[in-house]
Amino acid sequence: MYKELTTSNRILMGPGPSDAHPRVLKAMSTPLIGHLDPEFVTIMDEVKTMVQNTFMTKNNMTFVVSAPGSAGMETCLVNLLEPGDEVIICVNGVFGGRMADIAERCGAKVHKVEVAWGTVVSPEDVKKALDICKKPKLVALVHAETSTGALQPIKEISDLVHNAGGLLMVDAVTSYCGIELKVDDWNIDAIYTGTQKNLSAPPGLSPVSFSDNALKALENRKTKVQSWFLDLSLVKNYWGGAKRAYHHTAPVSSVYALRESLRIVLEEGLENRWKRHKEVHEVLKTKLESLGFRYLVEKQYRLPNLNAVFLPEGNDEALLRKKLLNDYNIEVGGGLGDFAGKIWRVGIMGESCTLNHVNMLVSALHDMKEFRN
Amino acid sequence: MYKELTTSNRILMGPGPSDAHPRVLKAMSTPLIGHLDPEFVTIMDEVKTMVQNTFMTKNNMTFVVSAPGSAGMETCLVNLLEPGDEVIICVNGVFGGRMADIAERCGAKVHKVEVAWGTVVSPEDVKKALDICKKPKLVALVHAETSTGALQPIKEISDLVHNAGGLLMVDAVTSYCGIELKVDDWNIDAIYTGTQKNLSAPPGLSPVSFSDNALKALENRKTKVQSWFLDLSLVKNYWGGAKRAYHHTAPVSSVYALRESLRIVLEEGLENRWKRHKEVHEVLKTKLESLGFRYLVEKQYRLPNLNAVFLPEGNDEALLRKKLLNDYNIEVGGGLGDFAGKIWRVGIMGESCTLNHVNMLVSALHDMKEFRN
């Protein structure tokens, strides 16, 4: 028999999840109601409106996938792609690579635009790809690469993609509610995100939005969507429409938590939230650099909320990370892929984006005799 | 701006979710830890062992899909099926139909064994199908049809399927932890369930188990699994193995809740829990029948925990259901498909399976002047 659940009181400063607000945790413990209860339908409607507000979109096809961000990624791709479609996928880290993998599983012909991890894709890179694949069904980009801390400019590439008649798909998992993101202004056709980053809700859901043009592509499909669970032609009647049709059972408690986290974001205001992430980043950056850390990404393309940094020479990153966790209860992330063992990913996202978080981490590093400055 | 979350204090006696135990709700409000934190890895290991115990299986490939039961269904099918595979799907309600739909999306050639809703598939039905499709890759059955309240016997059909060299796949969403279910004894090769029925945890996760033979079929695939998110060859390194490999971000809070609900099941004991569901069902049945309700399913194939019943003549089921919800806070389920507007589905599952629940419902019906006995 197992004992009661006990966990250490962690300070979450990795690539996510981030610390959840006590109000969000409290909302999760609300007793269940039925997923087709009129009260729950109202909650879904409220969540939908708040997701539209935080995506800055009027897209009616805005909803929440009942699974984590990776399933949101797959939702966009399986609904928009059919076997034989040509697509351009920009790859500058783990998540671009994952999009390419999924697109291939949809039977699409994938043209990859690959640039070095830690850099971003330039409009010129996309132009070159459009010279080869002149009429892509879609072009996919990662707005905020969680594996490298790079912030991808969108607007100029969006224009190129639309001029070529393609749809623009964006991964906003680590940018949503922490960094400027304007779905309608930037003409994004399909976007997905997660809940466990700047939103500071528990992981497990993926807000998604489709433009009218993306919906048209869905309506014009010749083949069925390969996933039943993620098929938007079915899900859309569950998340909207005059008459709700049962599709699957929504994760009631997780939706409660999402609703509360969205309320907190809108109380603060999106622009204030973006500003807070920038300001706290400046303080963190100054302190980390004074300790000898060096940023992976060039200044102008740096994510404020996910700081990918090389440790000062002569440090054992795995040992330090373990000690931070065990002695100080502070979690920071390690590197992925080629950067495994070389960088840390320090997240200051949502509720984890405070001066106290910065000071806790920096003070702990100062304390640790194993850390070489 | 939206107000604080407020919900009515519902009594959940529909087809799920059922009432959650306060201990489960409390576990959900535990602060987050990282999904790769050694403490979370331990929690995943504990959950895996408890899922093995409750499925009564030693299958090493036992894990939890980070999405609701429908995604568990899709996990089994996309991993086991490849284009061109021949399969037999038994359909006696909504969920058998859903399995057939997904199998077709996998490119399989589907042979349906269709019987009337409210009845079960007989070994003779399966034999006939095996005369046409002699070597199916798999045969799929719904153990407990949530849409009709029918309990499908498994053992004899399992022998037929294995003699024909096929794999047996079972939907146990509404039977798991409420009705006798023995994965190893019954030689089930792939099984999935949900958390929001007899387990009384919030909806959102799907425990799944694969036999070694099912794993062999997975290893012998010629094509990639069409879903990245549900690809077991990737997920298995996240839910087990010597070295945990990041796949997606697990829904930390939902796993907390699942752990606590499994603890509660094992404290009660599986057999005691099966017995409780049977005993409370007998009381409910007697009282409903004395009020003029009539069961849809023949006695020997009746689910104890999901009671599909015709209302006494002259009742407006939708009106009564609405009044039950609004005046008494009691949720019961309506019918699906051909039974919409004709039957109720009264769930007594997990924490909702008590004599008090039965009495609340029956007393409310006695009270309501609109109810015609």
CSV table of C-alpha atoms in Angstrom, one decimal, chain B residues 43-230:
chain,number,residue,atom,x,y,z
B,43,ILE,CA,4.8,8.9,-8.5
B,44,MET,CA,4.6,7.6,-12.1
B,45,ASP,CA,6.1,4.3,-11.0
B,46,GLU,CA,3.6,4.0,-8.2
B,47,VAL,CA,0.7,4.7,-10.5
B,48,LYS,CA,1.9,2.2,-13.0
B,49,THR,CA,2.1,-0.6,-10.3
B,50,MET,CA,-1.4,0.3,-9.0
B,51,VAL,CA,-2.8,0.3,-12.6
B,52,GLN,CA,-1.2,-3.2,-13.0
B,53,ASN,CA,-2.9,-4.3,-9.8
B,54,THR,CA,-6.3,-2.9,-10.7
B,55,PHE,CA,-6.2,-4.4,-14.2
B,56,MET,CA,-5.0,-7.7,-12.6
B,57,THR,CA,-2.1,-7.9,-15.1
B,58,LYS,CA,1.7,-8.3,-15.0
B,59,ASN,CA,2.0,-6.5,-18.3
B,60,ASN,CA,5.1,-4.4,-18.2
B,61,MET,CA,3.7,-2.1,-20.9
B,62,THR,CA,1.1,-0.6,-18.5
B,63,PHE,CA,0.9,3.2,-18.4
B,64,VAL,CA,-1.4,6.2,-18.6
B,65,VAL,CA,-2.3,8.1,-21.7
B,66,SER,CA,-2.3,11.9,-21.0
B,67,ALA,CA,-5.8,12.3,-22.4
B,68,PRO,CA,-9.3,10.9,-21.8
B,69,GLY,CA,-10.6,7.4,-22.5
B,70,SER,CA,-11.3,8.1,-26.2
B,71,ALA,CA,-7.6,8.8,-26.7
B,72,GLY,CA,-6.9,5.5,-24.9
B,73,MET,CA,-9.1,3.8,-27.5
B,74,GLU,CA,-7.2,5.5,-30.3
B,75,THR,CA,-3.8,4.6,-28.6
B,76,CYS,CA,-4.6,0.9,-28.8
B,77,LEU,CA,-5.8,1.1,-32.4
B,78,VAL,CA,-3.2,3.3,-34.0
B,79,ASN,CA,-0.4,1.3,-32.4
B,80,LEU,CA,-1.7,-2.1,-33.4
B,81,LEU,CA,-3.1,-1.4,-36.8
B,82,GLU,CA,-1.5,-0.7,-40.1
B,83,PRO,CA,-3.1,0.0,-43.5
B,84,GLY,CA,-4.5,-3.1,-45.0
B,85,ASP,CA,-4.8,-5.0,-41.7
B,86,GLU,CA,-8.1,-6.9,-41.3
B,87,VAL,CA,-9.9,-6.5,-38.0
B,88,ILE,CA,-13.2,-7.6,-36.5
B,89,ILE,CA,-15.0,-4.9,-34.4
B,90,CYS,CA,-18.0,-5.9,-32.3
B,91,VAL,CA,-20.6,-3.1,-32.3
B,92,ASN,CA,-23.5,-3.0,-29.8
B,93,GLY,CA,-23.5,0.7,-29.0
B,94,VAL,CA,-21.8,4.0,-29.4
B,95,PHE,CA,-18.3,2.9,-28.3
B,96,GLY,CA,-18.1,-0.1,-30.6
B,97,GLY,CA,-19.0,2.2,-33.4
B,98,ARG,CA,-16.3,4.6,-32.4
B,99,MET,CA,-13.7,1.8,-32.5
B,100,ALA,CA,-14.8,0.9,-36.0
B,101,ASP,CA,-14.5,4.5,-37.1
B,102,ILE,CA,-11.0,4.9,-35.7
B,103,ALA,CA,-9.9,1.5,-37.2
B,104,GLU,CA,-11.0,2.7,-40.6
B,105,ARG,CA,-9.0,5.9,-40.1
B,106,CYS,CA,-6.0,3.6,-39.5
B,107,GLY,CA,-6.5,2.2,-43.0
B,108,ALA,CA,-7.7,-1.2,-41.6
B,109,LYS,CA,-10.2,-3.3,-43.4
B,110,VAL,CA,-13.0,-3.5,-40.8
B,111,HIS,CA,-15.4,-6.4,-40.4
B,112,LYS,CA,-18.2,-5.3,-38.1
B,113,VAL,CA,-20.2,-7.7,-35.9
B,114,GLU,CA,-23.3,-5.7,-35.3
B,115,VAL,CA,-25.9,-6.7,-32.8
B,116,ALA,CA,-28.9,-4.8,-31.5
B,117,TRP,CA,-28.1,-2.0,-28.9
B,118,GLY,CA,-28.8,-3.4,-25.5
B,119,THR,CA,-27.7,-6.9,-26.3
B,120,VAL,CA,-24.2,-8.5,-26.3
B,121,VAL,CA,-22.2,-10.3,-28.9
B,122,SER,CA,-22.2,-14.1,-28.6
B,123,PRO,CA,-19.4,-16.5,-29.3
B,124,GLU,CA,-21.4,-17.7,-32.3
B,125,ASP,CA,-21.5,-14.2,-33.7
B,126,VAL,CA,-17.7,-14.0,-33.5
B,127,LYS,CA,-17.3,-17.5,-35.0
B,128,LYS,CA,-19.4,-16.4,-38.0
B,129,ALA,CA,-17.1,-13.4,-38.4
B,130,LEU,CA,-14.1,-15.6,-38.2
B,131,ASP,CA,-15.5,-17.7,-41.0
B,132,ILE,CA,-15.2,-14.6,-43.3
B,133,CYS,CA,-12.2,-13.0,-41.8
B,134,LYS,CA,-10.1,-16.0,-40.9
B,135,LYS,CA,-6.9,-14.4,-39.6
B,136,PRO,CA,-7.8,-11.0,-38.1
B,137,LYS,CA,-5.0,-8.8,-36.8
B,138,LEU,CA,-7.3,-8.1,-33.8
B,139,VAL,CA,-10.8,-8.4,-32.5
B,140,ALA,CA,-12.2,-5.6,-30.5
B,141,LEU,CA,-15.0,-5.7,-27.9
B,142,VAL,CA,-16.6,-3.3,-25.4
B,143,HIS,CA,-16.7,-4.9,-22.0
B,144,ALA,CA,-19.2,-2.4,-20.6
B,145,GLU,CA,-21.2,-0.4,-23.2
B,146,THR,CA,-21.8,3.0,-21.5
B,147,SER,CA,-24.4,3.8,-24.1
B,148,THR,CA,-26.7,0.9,-23.3
B,149,GLY,CA,-25.7,-0.6,-20.0
B,150,ALA,CA,-24.8,-4.0,-21.4
B,151,LEU,CA,-22.0,-6.2,-19.9
B,152,GLN,CA,-20.2,-8.2,-22.6
B,153,PRO,CA,-18.8,-11.7,-21.5
B,154,ILE,CA,-15.2,-11.9,-22.6
B,155,LYS,CA,-13.6,-15.2,-21.8
B,156,GLU,CA,-15.1,-17.5,-24.4
B,157,ILE,CA,-14.6,-15.0,-27.2
B,158,SER,CA,-11.0,-14.5,-26.1
B,159,ASP,CA,-10.3,-18.2,-26.7
B,160,LEU,CA,-11.9,-18.0,-30.2
B,161,VAL,CA,-9.8,-14.9,-31.1
B,162,HIS,CA,-6.5,-16.4,-29.9
B,163,ASN,CA,-7.2,-19.7,-31.6
B,164,ALA,CA,-7.6,-17.7,-34.8
B,165,GLY,CA,-4.2,-16.1,-34.1
B,166,GLY,CA,-5.6,-12.6,-33.4
B,167,LEU,CA,-5.1,-10.1,-30.6
B,168,LEU,CA,-8.0,-9.2,-28.3
B,169,MET,CA,-8.6,-5.6,-27.6
B,170,VAL,CA,-11.1,-4.5,-24.9
B,171,ASP,CA,-12.8,-1.2,-23.9
B,172,ALA,CA,-13.0,-1.3,-20.1
B,173,VAL,CA,-14.0,2.4,-19.5
B,174,THR,CA,-17.1,1.6,-17.5
B,175,SER,CA,-16.1,-1.7,-16.1
B,176,TYR,CA,-12.7,-1.0,-14.6
B,177,CYS,CA,-12.7,-0.9,-10.8
B,178,GLY,CA,-16.4,-1.6,-10.6
B,179,ILE,CA,-17.0,-5.0,-12.1
B,180,GLU,CA,-14.9,-8.1,-12.4
B,181,LEU,CA,-12.1,-7.6,-14.9
B,182,LYS,CA,-9.0,-9.8,-15.1
B,183,VAL,CA,-6.7,-8.8,-17.9
B,184,ASP,CA,-4.2,-11.7,-17.6
B,185,ASP,CA,-6.8,-14.4,-16.8
B,186,TRP,CA,-8.9,-13.4,-19.7
B,187,ASN,CA,-5.9,-13.1,-22.0
B,188,ILE,CA,-6.6,-9.5,-23.1
B,189,ASP,CA,-3.9,-8.1,-25.4
B,190,ALA,CA,-4.8,-4.4,-25.3
B,191,ILE,CA,-7.1,-2.6,-22.9
B,192,TYR,CA,-7.9,1.0,-22.1
B,193,THR,CA,-10.1,2.7,-19.6
B,194,GLY,CA,-11.0,6.1,-18.1
B,195,THR,CA,-10.6,7.7,-14.7
B,196,GLN,CA,-14.1,9.3,-14.3
B,197,LYS,CA,-16.3,6.2,-13.8
B,198,ASN,CA,-15.8,3.6,-11.0
B,199,LEU,CA,-12.4,5.1,-10.1
B,200,SER,CA,-14.1,8.4,-9.2
B,201,ALA,CA,-11.2,10.6,-10.3
B,202,PRO,CA,-11.7,13.6,-12.6
B,203,PRO,CA,-11.9,12.8,-16.3
B,204,GLY,CA,-8.8,13.4,-18.5
B,205,LEU,CA,-6.5,10.3,-18.3
B,206,SER,CA,-6.7,6.8,-19.7
B,207,PRO,CA,-4.9,3.9,-18.1
B,208,VAL,CA,-3.8,1.4,-20.8
B,209,SER,CA,-2.1,-2.0,-20.9
B,210,PHE,CA,-0.5,-4.0,-23.7
B,211,SER,CA,0.4,-7.7,-23.5
B,212,ASP,CA,3.7,-9.0,-24.8
B,213,ASN,CA,2.0,-10.3,-27.9
B,214,ALA,CA,0.6,-6.8,-28.6
B,215,LEU,CA,4.1,-5.4,-28.1
B,216,LYS,CA,5.4,-7.8,-30.6
B,217,ALA,CA,2.9,-6.6,-33.1
B,218,LEU,CA,4.0,-3.1,-32.4
B,219,GLU,CA,7.7,-4.0,-32.9
B,220,ASN,CA,6.9,-5.8,-36.2
B,221,ARG,CA,5.2,-2.7,-37.8
B,222,LYS,CA,6.3,-1.8,-41.2
B,223,THR,CA,5.0,1.7,-41.0
B,224,LYS,CA,5.3,4.5,-38.4
B,225,VAL,CA,2.4,4.9,-36.0
B,226,GLN,CA,0.2,7.6,-37.5
B,227,SER,CA,0.0,9.6,-34.2
B,228,TRP,CA,3.2,11.0,-32.7
B,229,PHE,CA,1.4,11.9,-29.4
B,230,LEU,CA,0.1,8.3,-29.0
